[in-house]
Amino acid sequence: MADGADSKVIWMDGELVPFDAAKVHVLSHSLHYGSAAFEGIRAYETKSGRTAIFRSEEHMERFRRSTRIFGSEITYSNAALTEATSALIRANGFKSCYIRPLSYIGHETRGLKLPKTPHVHVAIATWQWGKYLGDQGLQKGIKTCIASFRRPEVSSSLPWAKLSGNYLNSIMARREAALAGYDEAILLDQQGYVAEGSGENIFIVENGALLTPLPGAILPGITRDAVITLAKSLGLNVSEQPLTRNRLYEADEVFFTGTAAEVTPVTSIDGRPIGTGLPGPVTLRLANSYEAAVRGELTEFGHWLSYV
């Protein structure tokens, strides 16, 4: 069964469409040129038994901003997109699920030249998706390598937007890592500093404090922001600064964050064990705090949840 085939319907341009009927034309501009914007969101079953979308407002706002890069606007408000997502989750009968909003340019536009205000279509899909980096990722950590592919230079890319075309570089880095026997890749930026994983932000732990790359060549993730906020609430110091490969190798702990990856320990880089070679205490403490937040167990972060 393909990913998403457990879904009954997909929301497309304001309508719930049967899964097998949710199609776009082969000449769609976004298929040919990467001119699509998307989001990755999760909904979780909370301790009350109700389903809640995690940080929907922030995700939908970034979705709208990413689409605006193409000179167009999503006509639905953040609240309307959240309500559409809630209706979709209910229609599919999910308690916990992954959510994929997508805006794309259809076959009405051909060639590289876009009209002044291109028409965008909007779709939202949901599916049941487990741990992105494996069920054992949290318990045992994952093996990573430094990729030969680098994050694009900021003057010739749009790293703060989740654009489908941006991810070809990440696909190639992840494939390179997988073919070499690693679970994930770590990309450097054009200056040789640590940037991020193929689809995750990265943190290191030094002497109990968190360090993470500066926003610039990285996508400043919403989960990254949540983990920084949670860390500060736990009394941990957090610093954004340029990080070298050397700092990765010598770190006490390293971990990834992301909607799909959540909080995943990195226990090996380029065959070198990180710290003890096992998930570290700070990483596990933050992973537990994040899990409690998304499950509605931390009342001080209840505003992060939009109940379905």
PDB file of C-alpha atoms in Angstrom:
ATOM      1  CA  MET A   1       0.000   0.000   0.000  1.00  0.00           C
ATOM      2  CA  ALA A   2       1.403   3.392  -0.983  1.00  0.00           C
ATOM      3  CA  ASP A   3       1.880   6.152   1.594  1.00  0.00           C
ATOM      4  CA  GLY A   4      -1.424   7.942   2.006  1.00  0.00           C
ATOM      5  CA  ALA A   5      -3.530   5.088   0.645  1.00  0.00           C
ATOM      6  CA  ASP A   6      -5.027   4.742   4.116  1.00  0.00           C
ATOM      7  CA  SER A   7      -6.690   8.123   3.459  1.00  0.00           C
ATOM      8  CA  LYS A   8     -10.251   8.126   2.168  1.00  0.00           C
ATOM      9  CA  VAL A   9     -10.269  11.686   0.855  1.00  0.00           C
ATOM     10  CA  ILE A  10      -7.996  14.625   0.034  1.00  0.00           C
ATOM     11  CA  TRP A  11      -9.028  18.283   0.230  1.00  0.00           C
ATOM     12  CA  MET A  12      -8.555  20.055  -3.123  1.00  0.00           C
ATOM     13  CA  ASP A  13      -9.538  23.659  -3.825  1.00  0.00           C
ATOM     14  CA  GLY A  14     -12.295  23.597  -1.215  1.00  0.00           C
ATOM     15  CA  GLU A  15     -13.712  20.119  -1.848  1.00  0.00           C
ATOM     16  CA  LEU A  16     -13.150  16.686  -0.356  1.00  0.00           C
ATOM     17  CA  VAL A  17     -12.116  14.436  -3.231  1.00  0.00           C
ATOM     18  CA  PRO A  18     -11.850  10.619  -3.084  1.00  0.00           C
ATOM     19  CA  PHE A  19      -8.216   9.548  -2.681  1.00  0.00           C
ATOM     20  CA  ASP A  20      -7.962   7.853  -6.078  1.00  0.00           C
ATOM     21  CA  ALA A  21      -9.569  10.835  -7.834  1.00  0.00           C
ATOM     22  CA  ALA A  22      -7.149  13.443  -6.432  1.00  0.00           C
ATOM     23  CA  LYS A  23      -5.162  14.094  -9.618  1.00  0.00           C
ATOM     24  CA  VAL A  24      -3.419  16.937 -11.432  1.00  0.00           C
ATOM     25  CA  HIS A  25      -2.566  17.276 -15.123  1.00  0.00           C
ATOM     26  CA  VAL A  26       0.733  15.925 -16.427  1.00  0.00           C
ATOM     27  CA  LEU A  27       1.501  19.396 -17.842  1.00  0.00           C
ATOM     28  CA  SER A  28       1.165  21.136 -14.487  1.00  0.00           C
ATOM     29  CA  HIS A  29       3.804  23.851 -14.197  1.00  0.00           C
ATOM     30  CA  SER A  30       4.872  22.736 -10.728  1.00  0.00           C
ATOM     31  CA  LEU A  31       5.566  19.200 -11.913  1.00  0.00           C
ATOM     32  CA  HIS A  32       7.933  20.464 -14.600  1.00  0.00           C
ATOM     33  CA  TYR A  33       9.668  23.338 -12.802  1.00  0.00           C
ATOM     34  CA  GLY A  34       9.346  22.743  -9.043  1.00  0.00           C
ATOM     35  CA  SER A  35       7.046  25.751  -8.543  1.00  0.00           C
ATOM     36  CA  ALA A  36       5.092  24.345  -5.616  1.00  0.00           C
ATOM     37  CA  ALA A  37       5.061  25.247  -1.933  1.00  0.00           C
ATOM     38  CA  PHE A  38       4.232  22.810   0.815  1.00  0.00           C
ATOM     39  CA  GLU A  39       4.112  22.268   4.541  1.00  0.00           C
ATOM     40  CA  GLY A  40       4.654  19.345   6.869  1.00  0.00           C
ATOM     41  CA  ILE A  41       2.431  19.303   9.960  1.00  0.00           C
ATOM     42  CA  ARG A  42       1.433  16.642  12.465  1.00  0.00           C
ATOM     43  CA  ALA A  43      -1.732  16.073  14.432  1.00  0.00           C
ATOM     44  CA  TYR A  44      -1.605  14.031  17.622  1.00  0.00           C
ATOM     45  CA  GLU A  45      -4.088  12.264  19.836  1.00  0.00           C
ATOM     46  CA  THR A  46      -3.824  14.161  23.113  1.00  0.00           C
ATOM     47  CA  LYS A  47      -4.189  12.919  26.680  1.00  0.00           C
ATOM     48  CA  SER A  48      -7.870  13.922  26.583  1.00  0.00           C
ATOM     49  CA  GLY A  49      -8.494  11.616  23.627  1.00  0.00           C
ATOM     50  CA  ARG A  50      -9.082  14.554  21.292  1.00  0.00           C
ATOM     51  CA  THR A  51      -6.928  15.145  18.215  1.00  0.00           C
ATOM     52  CA  ALA A  52      -4.930  18.374  18.012  1.00  0.00           C
ATOM     53  CA  ILE A  53      -2.929  19.900  15.154  1.00  0.00           C
ATOM     54  CA  PHE A  54       0.485  21.062  16.355  1.00  0.00           C
ATOM     55  CA  ARG A  55       1.222  24.739  15.702  1.00  0.00           C
ATOM     56  CA  SER A  56      -1.209  24.987  12.823  1.00  0.00           C
ATOM     57  CA  GLU A  57      -1.248  28.794  12.763  1.00  0.00           C
ATOM     58  CA  GLU A  58       2.527  29.005  12.331  1.00  0.00           C
ATOM     59  CA  HIS A  59       2.604  26.299   9.681  1.00  0.00           C
ATOM     60  CA  MET A  60      -0.240  27.790   7.662  1.00  0.00           C
ATOM     61  CA  GLU A  61       1.316  31.244   7.823  1.00  0.00           C
ATOM     62  CA  ARG A  62       4.626  29.887   6.495  1.00  0.00           C
ATOM     63  CA  PHE A  63       2.676  28.023   3.806  1.00  0.00           C
ATOM     64  CA  ARG A  64       1.080  31.280   2.689  1.00  0.00           C
ATOM     65  CA  ARG A  65       4.446  33.109   2.759  1.00  0.00           C
ATOM     66  CA  SER A  66       6.139  30.380   0.734  1.00  0.00           C
ATOM     67  CA  THR A  67       3.391  30.591  -1.899  1.00  0.00           C
ATOM     68  CA  ARG A  68       3.715  34.375  -1.994  1.00  0.00           C
ATOM     69  CA  ILE A  69       7.263  33.920  -3.316  1.00  0.00           C
ATOM     70  CA  PHE A  70       5.668  33.146  -6.688  1.00  0.00           C
ATOM     71  CA  GLY A  71       3.785  36.447  -6.664  1.00  0.00           C
ATOM     72  CA  SER A  72       0.455  34.867  -5.799  1.00  0.00           C
ATOM     73  CA  GLU A  73      -1.761  34.564  -2.765  1.00  0.00           C
ATOM     74  CA  ILE A  74      -3.609  31.665  -1.225  1.00  0.00           C
ATOM     75  CA  THR A  75      -7.182  32.898  -0.988  1.00  0.00           C
ATOM     76  CA  TYR A  76      -7.891  30.891   2.168  1.00  0.00           C
ATOM     77  CA  SER A  77      -7.025  32.365   5.564  1.00  0.00           C
ATOM     78  CA  ASN A  78      -4.912  30.486   8.086  1.00  0.00           C
ATOM     79  CA  ALA A  79      -8.061  29.751  10.075  1.00  0.00           C
ATOM     80  CA  ALA A  80      -9.857  28.448   6.981  1.00  0.00           C
ATOM     81  CA  LEU A  81      -6.921  26.184   6.133  1.00  0.00           C
ATOM     82  CA  THR A  82      -6.886  24.860   9.696  1.00  0.00           C
ATOM     83  CA  GLU A  83     -10.632  24.196   9.574  1.00  0.00           C
ATOM     84  CA  ALA A  84     -10.254  22.437   6.223  1.00  0.00           C
ATOM     85  CA  THR A  85      -7.525  20.293   7.751  1.00  0.00           C
ATOM     86  CA  SER A  86      -9.703  19.474  10.750  1.00  0.00           C
ATOM     87  CA  ALA A  87     -12.574  18.460   8.475  1.00  0.00           C
ATOM     88  CA  LEU A  88     -10.188  16.294   6.462  1.00  0.00           C
ATOM     89  CA  ILE A  89      -8.853  14.550   9.575  1.00  0.00           C
ATOM     90  CA  ARG A  90     -12.386  13.841  10.730  1.00  0.00           C
ATOM     91  CA  ALA A  91     -13.400  12.542   7.292  1.00  0.00           C
ATOM     92  CA  ASN A  92     -10.436  10.186   7.241  1.00  0.00           C
ATOM     93  CA  GLY A  93     -11.060   9.017  10.798  1.00  0.00           C
ATOM     94  CA  PHE A  94      -7.537   9.696  12.042  1.00  0.00           C
ATOM     95  CA  LYS A  95      -6.511  10.210  15.662  1.00  0.00           C
ATOM     96  CA  SER A  96      -2.873  11.013  14.840  1.00  0.00           C
ATOM     97  CA  CYS A  97      -1.572  11.765  11.356  1.00  0.00           C
ATOM     98  CA  TYR A  98       0.813  13.659   9.126  1.00  0.00           C
ATOM     99  CA  ILE A  99      -0.580  16.647   7.196  1.00  0.00           C
ATOM    100  CA  ARG A 100       0.676  17.897   3.833  1.00  0.00           C
ATOM    101  CA  PRO A 101      -0.699  21.228   2.513  1.00  0.00           C
ATOM    102  CA  LEU A 102       0.422  21.899  -1.055  1.00  0.00           C
ATOM    103  CA  SER A 103       0.013  24.884  -3.341  1.00  0.00           C
ATOM    104  CA  TYR A 104       0.851  24.379  -6.987  1.00  0.00           C
ATOM    105  CA  ILE A 105       0.561  25.988 -10.402  1.00  0.00           C
ATOM    106  CA  GLY A 106      -1.487  23.976 -12.852  1.00  0.00           C
ATOM    107  CA  HIS A 107      -1.248  23.309 -16.566  1.00  0.00           C
ATOM    108  CA  GLU A 108      -2.804  26.709 -17.351  1.00  0.00           C
ATOM    109  CA  THR A 109       0.748  28.140 -17.177  1.00  0.00           C
ATOM    110  CA  ARG A 110       3.481  26.744 -19.437  1.00  0.00           C
ATOM    111  CA  GLY A 111       7.111  27.704 -19.814  1.00  0.00           C
ATOM    112  CA  LEU A 112       9.349  29.468 -17.320  1.00  0.00           C
ATOM    113  CA  LYS A 113       7.665  32.858 -17.512  1.00  0.00           C
ATOM    114  CA  LEU A 114       4.993  33.202 -14.864  1.00  0.00           C
ATOM    115  CA  PRO A 115       2.065  35.604 -15.198  1.00  0.00           C
ATOM    116  CA  LYS A 116       2.081  38.609 -12.894  1.00  0.00           C
ATOM    117  CA  THR A 117      -0.307  36.851 -10.525  1.00  0.00           C
ATOM    118  CA  PRO A 118      -0.187  33.113 -11.206  1.00  0.00           C
ATOM    119  CA  HIS A 119      -3.238  31.098 -10.223  1.00  0.00           C
ATOM    120  CA  VAL A 120      -2.389  28.534  -7.562  1.00  0.00           C
ATOM    121  CA  HIS A 121      -4.319  25.444  -6.603  1.00  0.00           C
ATOM    122  CA  VAL A 122      -4.365  24.302  -2.988  1.00  0.00           C
ATOM    123  CA  ALA A 123      -4.586  20.754  -1.726  1.00  0.00           C
ATOM    124  CA  ILE A 124      -4.284  19.193   1.728  1.00  0.00           C
ATOM    125  CA  ALA A 125      -3.579  15.515   2.310  1.00  0.00           C
ATOM    126  CA  THR A 126      -3.363  13.515   5.524  1.00  0.00           C
ATOM    127  CA  TRP A 127      -1.927  10.095   6.123  1.00  0.00           C
ATOM    128  CA  GLN A 128      -0.700   7.893   8.935  1.00  0.00           C
ATOM    129  CA  TRP A 129       3.073   8.154   9.115  1.00  0.00           C
ATOM    130  CA  GLY A 130       5.259   6.735  11.844  1.00  0.00           C
ATOM    131  CA  LYS A 131       8.709   7.884  12.889  1.00  0.00           C
ATOM    132  CA  TYR A 132      10.361   9.424   9.826  1.00  0.00           C
ATOM    133  CA  LEU A 133      13.811   8.192  10.826  1.00  0.00           C
ATOM    134  CA  GLY A 134      12.644   4.822  12.087  1.00  0.00           C
ATOM    135  CA  ASP A 135      10.946   3.469  15.185  1.00  0.00           C
ATOM    136  CA  GLN A 136      14.335   2.789  16.800  1.00  0.00           C
ATOM    137  CA  GLY A 137      15.633   6.288  16.125  1.00  0.00           C
ATOM    138  CA  LEU A 138      14.765   7.674  19.557  1.00  0.00           C
ATOM    139  CA  GLN A 139      15.889   4.592  21.460  1.00  0.00           C
ATOM    140  CA  LYS A 140      19.182   3.946  19.656  1.00  0.00           C
ATOM    141  CA  GLY A 141      19.896   7.084  17.638  1.00  0.00           C
ATOM    142  CA  ILE A 142      20.791   7.216  13.949  1.00  0.00           C
ATOM    143  CA  LYS A 143      23.949   7.043  11.843  1.00  0.00           C
ATOM    144  CA  THR A 144      24.706  10.069   9.673  1.00  0.00           C
ATOM    145  CA  CYS A 145      27.377  11.394   7.349  1.00  0.00           C
ATOM    146  CA  ILE A 146      28.493  14.752   6.002  1.00  0.00           C
ATOM    147  CA  ALA A 147      27.109  14.971   2.469  1.00  0.00           C
ATOM    148  CA  SER A 148      29.119  16.075  -0.535  1.00  0.00           C
ATOM    149  CA  PHE A 149      26.083  18.150  -1.538  1.00  0.00           C
ATOM    150  CA  ARG A 150      25.890  21.573   0.120  1.00  0.00           C
ATOM    151  CA  ARG A 151      22.987  23.827   0.907  1.00  0.00           C
ATOM    152  CA  PRO A 152      22.512  26.361  -1.921  1.00  0.00           C
ATOM    153  CA  GLU A 153      24.084  29.779  -1.481  1.00  0.00           C
ATOM    154  CA  VAL A 154      21.576  32.203   0.033  1.00  0.00           C
ATOM    155  CA  SER A 155      21.873  34.785  -2.753  1.00  0.00           C
ATOM    156  CA  SER A 156      20.726  32.248  -5.353  1.00  0.00           C
ATOM    157  CA  SER A 157      18.076  30.383  -3.363  1.00  0.00           C
ATOM    158  CA  LEU A 158      15.123  31.002  -1.051  1.00  0.00           C
ATOM    159  CA  PRO A 159      16.025  28.863   1.975  1.00  0.00           C
ATOM    160  CA  TRP A 160      13.295  30.210   4.273  1.00  0.00           C
ATOM    161  CA  ALA A 161      10.507  29.046   1.959  1.00  0.00           C
ATOM    162  CA  LYS A 162       9.351  25.426   1.716  1.00  0.00           C
ATOM    163  CA  LEU A 163       9.461  25.173  -2.055  1.00  0.00           C
ATOM    164  CA  SER A 164       9.443  21.824  -3.801  1.00  0.00           C
ATOM    165  CA  GLY A 165      12.290  22.861  -6.100  1.00  0.00           C
ATOM    166  CA  ASN A 166      14.517  23.514  -3.062  1.00  0.00           C
ATOM    167  CA  TYR A 167      14.378  19.862  -2.077  1.00  0.00           C
ATOM    168  CA  LEU A 168      16.153  18.270  -5.036  1.00  0.00           C
ATOM    169  CA  ASN A 169      19.441  19.053  -3.297  1.00  0.00           C
ATOM    170  CA  SER A 170      18.188  17.350  -0.144  1.00  0.00           C
ATOM    171  CA  ILE A 171      16.961  14.324  -2.091  1.00  0.00           C
ATOM    172  CA  MET A 172      20.398  13.844  -3.625  1.00  0.00           C
ATOM    173  CA  ALA A 173      22.149  14.221  -0.261  1.00  0.00           C
ATOM    174  CA  ARG A 174      19.788  11.757   1.409  1.00  0.00           C
ATOM    175  CA  ARG A 175      20.243   9.263  -1.434  1.00  0.00           C
ATOM    176  CA  GLU A 176      24.012   9.574  -1.231  1.00  0.00           C
ATOM    177  CA  ALA A 177      23.860   8.840   2.502  1.00  0.00           C
ATOM    178  CA  ALA A 178      21.508   5.888   2.093  1.00  0.00           C
ATOM    179  CA  LEU A 179      23.659   4.287  -0.613  1.00  0.00           C
ATOM    180  CA  ALA A 180      26.643   4.551   1.734  1.00  0.00           C
ATOM    181  CA  GLY A 181      24.722   2.815   4.535  1.00  0.00           C
ATOM    182  CA  TYR A 182      23.766   5.841   6.633  1.00  0.00           C
ATOM    183  CA  ASP A 183      20.333   6.819   7.945  1.00  0.00           C
ATOM    184  CA  GLU A 184      20.569  10.513   7.089  1.00  0.00           C
ATOM    185  CA  ALA A 185      22.841  13.208   5.666  1.00  0.00           C
ATOM    186  CA  ILE A 186      24.137  16.430   7.195  1.00  0.00           C
ATOM    187  CA  LEU A 187      24.664  19.284   4.737  1.00  0.00           C
ATOM    188  CA  LEU A 188      27.172  22.106   5.105  1.00  0.00           C
ATOM    189  CA  ASP A 189      26.544  25.571   3.720  1.00  0.00           C
ATOM    190  CA  GLN A 190      28.611  27.200   0.981  1.00  0.00           C
ATOM    191  CA  GLN A 191      31.095  28.544   3.553  1.00  0.00           C
ATOM    192  CA  GLY A 192      31.640  25.073   5.014  1.00  0.00           C
ATOM    193  CA  TYR A 193      29.629  25.592   8.200  1.00  0.00           C
ATOM    194  CA  VAL A 194      27.040  23.094   9.398  1.00  0.00           C
ATOM    195  CA  ALA A 195      23.603  23.824   7.939  1.00  0.00           C
ATOM    196  CA  GLU A 196      21.010  21.074   8.506  1.00  0.00           C
ATOM    197  CA  GLY A 197      19.934  17.566   7.637  1.00  0.00           C
ATOM    198  CA  SER A 198      18.214  16.741   4.366  1.00  0.00           C
ATOM    199  CA  GLY A 199      14.881  17.586   5.975  1.00  0.00           C
ATOM    200  CA  GLU A 200      15.679  18.483   9.576  1.00  0.00           C
ATOM    201  CA  ASN A 201      17.332  21.159  11.668  1.00  0.00           C
ATOM    202  CA  ILE A 202      20.310  20.164  13.801  1.00  0.00           C
ATOM    203  CA  PHE A 203      21.433  20.888  17.367  1.00  0.00           C
ATOM    204  CA  ILE A 204      24.531  19.998  19.334  1.00  0.00           C
ATOM    205  CA  VAL A 205      24.937  19.791  23.094  1.00  0.00           C
ATOM    206  CA  GLU A 206      28.112  21.117  24.708  1.00  0.00           C
ATOM    207  CA  ASN A 207      28.466  21.115  28.489  1.00  0.00           C
ATOM    208  CA  GLY A 208      24.700  20.960  28.926  1.00  0.00           C
ATOM    209  CA  ALA A 209      23.968  23.905  26.587  1.00  0.00           C
ATOM    210  CA  LEU A 210      22.352  23.791  23.150  1.00  0.00           C
ATOM    211  CA  LEU A 211      23.957  25.232  20.031  1.00  0.00           C
ATOM    212  CA  THR A 212      22.308  25.404  16.614  1.00  0.00           C
ATOM    213  CA  PRO A 213      23.211  27.052  13.286  1.00  0.00           C
ATOM    214  CA  LEU A 214      22.137  30.624  12.667  1.00  0.00           C
ATOM    215  CA  PRO A 215      19.144  31.227  10.386  1.00  0.00           C
ATOM    216  CA  GLY A 216      20.513  31.949   6.941  1.00  0.00           C
ATOM    217  CA  ALA A 217      21.161  28.967   4.717  1.00  0.00           C
ATOM    218  CA  ILE A 218      18.840  26.846   6.859  1.00  0.00           C
ATOM    219  CA  LEU A 219      15.076  26.633   6.971  1.00  0.00           C
ATOM    220  CA  PRO A 220      14.269  28.052  10.443  1.00  0.00           C
ATOM    221  CA  GLY A 221      11.930  25.236  11.377  1.00  0.00           C
ATOM    222  CA  ILE A 222       8.814  25.490  13.499  1.00  0.00           C
ATOM    223  CA  THR A 223       9.804  22.371  15.447  1.00  0.00           C
ATOM    224  CA  ARG A 224      13.252  23.933  15.886  1.00  0.00           C
ATOM    225  CA  ASP A 225      11.580  26.983  17.418  1.00  0.00           C
ATOM    226  CA  ALA A 226       9.437  24.779  19.670  1.00  0.00           C
ATOM    227  CA  VAL A 227      12.488  22.886  20.936  1.00  0.00           C
ATOM    228  CA  ILE A 228      14.359  26.140  21.629  1.00  0.00           C
ATOM    229  CA  THR A 229      11.342  27.389  23.602  1.00  0.00           C
ATOM    230  CA  LEU A 230      11.039  24.097  25.505  1.00  0.00           C
ATOM    231  CA  ALA A 231      14.774  24.067  26.258  1.00  0.00           C
ATOM    232  CA  LYS A 232      14.630  27.562  27.731  1.00  0.00           C
ATOM    233  CA  SER A 233      11.612  26.572  29.833  1.00  0.00           C
ATOM    234  CA  LEU A 234      13.743  23.729  31.231  1.00  0.00           C
ATOM    235  CA  GLY A 235      16.507  26.172  32.167  1.00  0.00           C
ATOM    236  CA  LEU A 236      18.863  25.214  29.337  1.00  0.00           C
ATOM    237  CA  ASN A 237      21.004  27.797  27.579  1.00  0.00           C
ATOM    238  CA  VAL A 238      20.516  28.018  23.804  1.00  0.00           C
ATOM    239  CA  SER A 239      22.837  29.760  21.349  1.00  0.00           C
ATOM    240  CA  GLU A 240      22.547  30.272  17.588  1.00  0.00           C
ATOM    241  CA  GLN A 241      25.993  30.466  16.036  1.00  0.00           C
ATOM    242  CA  PRO A 242      28.135  29.197  13.139  1.00  0.00           C
ATOM    243  CA  LEU A 243      29.126  25.585  13.762  1.00  0.00           C
ATOM    244  CA  THR A 244      32.010  23.730  12.167  1.00  0.00           C
ATOM    245  CA  ARG A 245      32.227  20.038  11.337  1.00  0.00           C
ATOM    246  CA  ASN A 246      34.800  19.847  14.133  1.00  0.00           C
ATOM    247  CA  ARG A 247      32.139  20.900  16.659  1.00  0.00           C
ATOM    248  CA  LEU A 248      29.871  18.100  15.455  1.00  0.00           C
ATOM    249  CA  TYR A 249      32.527  15.440  15.954  1.00  0.00           C
ATOM    250  CA  GLU A 250      33.422  16.700  19.441  1.00  0.00           C
ATOM    251  CA  ALA A 251      29.874  17.377  20.680  1.00  0.00           C
ATOM    252  CA  ASP A 252      28.524  15.647  23.762  1.00  0.00           C
ATOM    253  CA  GLU A 253      25.244  15.070  21.929  1.00  0.00           C
ATOM    254  CA  VAL A 254      23.746  15.816  18.510  1.00  0.00           C
ATOM    255  CA  PHE A 255      20.095  15.641  17.501  1.00  0.00           C
ATOM    256  CA  PHE A 256      17.743  16.502  14.658  1.00  0.00           C
ATOM    257  CA  THR A 257      14.398  18.296  14.905  1.00  0.00           C
ATOM    258  CA  GLY A 258      11.562  18.503  12.416  1.00  0.00           C
ATOM    259  CA  THR A 259       7.866  17.840  11.991  1.00  0.00           C
ATOM    260  CA  ALA A 260       8.510  14.402  10.525  1.00  0.00           C
ATOM    261  CA  ALA A 261      11.646  13.615  12.557  1.00  0.00           C
ATOM    262  CA  GLU A 262      10.322  15.192  15.798  1.00  0.00           C
ATOM    263  CA  VAL A 263      13.390  14.932  18.110  1.00  0.00           C
ATOM    264  CA  THR A 264      15.817  12.263  16.883  1.00  0.00           C
ATOM    265  CA  PRO A 265      19.251  11.598  18.433  1.00  0.00           C
ATOM    266  CA  VAL A 266      22.296  11.396  16.157  1.00  0.00           C
ATOM    267  CA  THR A 267      24.756   8.910  17.663  1.00  0.00           C
ATOM    268  CA  SER A 268      27.273   8.591  14.827  1.00  0.00           C
ATOM    269  CA  ILE A 269      28.680  10.974  12.183  1.00  0.00           C
ATOM    270  CA  ASP A 270      31.037   9.721   9.478  1.00  0.00           C
ATOM    271  CA  GLY A 271      31.599   6.550  11.487  1.00  0.00           C
ATOM    272  CA  ARG A 272      32.588   8.501  14.615  1.00  0.00           C
ATOM    273  CA  PRO A 273      30.493   7.908  17.748  1.00  0.00           C
ATOM    274  CA  ILE A 274      28.999  11.073  19.251  1.00  0.00           C
ATOM    275  CA  GLY A 275      29.533  11.279  22.995  1.00  0.00           C
ATOM    276  CA  THR A 276      28.938   7.819  24.428  1.00  0.00           C
ATOM    277  CA  GLY A 277      27.505   6.583  21.151  1.00  0.00           C
ATOM    278  CA  LEU A 278      24.035   6.450  22.727  1.00  0.00           C
ATOM    279  CA  PRO A 279      21.202   9.014  22.910  1.00  0.00           C
ATOM    280  CA  GLY A 280      22.252  11.573  25.496  1.00  0.00           C
ATOM    281  CA  PRO A 281      20.338  12.820  28.560  1.00  0.00           C
ATOM    282  CA  VAL A 282      19.681  16.330  27.251  1.00  0.00           C
ATOM    283  CA  THR A 283      18.337  14.983  23.945  1.00  0.00           C
ATOM    284  CA  LEU A 284      16.074  12.497  25.723  1.00  0.00           C
ATOM    285  CA  ARG A 285      14.841  15.157  28.135  1.00  0.00           C
ATOM    286  CA  LEU A 286      13.899  17.423  25.230  1.00  0.00           C
ATOM    287  CA  ALA A 287      12.318  14.537  23.300  1.00  0.00           C
ATOM    288  CA  ASN A 288      10.142  13.739  26.308  1.00  0.00           C
ATOM    289  CA  SER A 289       9.212  17.396  26.761  1.00  0.00           C
ATOM    290  CA  TYR A 290       8.307  17.708  23.091  1.00  0.00           C
ATOM    291  CA  GLU A 291       6.168  14.571  23.257  1.00  0.00           C
ATOM    292  CA  ALA A 292       4.375  15.949  26.317  1.00  0.00           C
ATOM    293  CA  ALA A 293       3.739  19.277  24.549  1.00  0.00           C
ATOM    294  CA  VAL A 294       2.241  17.749  21.407  1.00  0.00           C
ATOM    295  CA  ARG A 295       0.083  15.428  23.511  1.00  0.00           C
ATOM    296  CA  GLY A 296      -1.395  18.333  25.480  1.00  0.00           C
ATOM    297  CA  GLU A 297       0.328  17.435  28.750  1.00  0.00           C
ATOM    298  CA  LEU A 298       2.040  20.825  29.197  1.00  0.00           C
ATOM    299  CA  THR A 299      -0.635  23.401  29.884  1.00  0.00           C
ATOM    300  CA  GLU A 300       1.766  26.323  29.408  1.00  0.00           C
ATOM    301  CA  PHE A 301       2.075  25.322  25.753  1.00  0.00           C
ATOM    302  CA  GLY A 302      -1.595  24.609  25.175  1.00  0.00           C
ATOM    303  CA  HIS A 303      -1.732  27.510  22.707  1.00  0.00           C
ATOM    304  CA  TRP A 304       0.345  25.403  20.305  1.00  0.00           C
ATOM    305  CA  LEU A 305      -2.577  23.015  19.810  1.00  0.00           C
ATOM    306  CA  SER A 306      -5.585  23.445  17.502  1.00  0.00           C
ATOM    307  CA  TYR A 307      -8.161  20.815  18.422  1.00  0.00           C
ATOM    308  CA  VAL A 308      -9.957  19.058  15.596  1.00  0.00           C
TER     309      VAL A 308
END
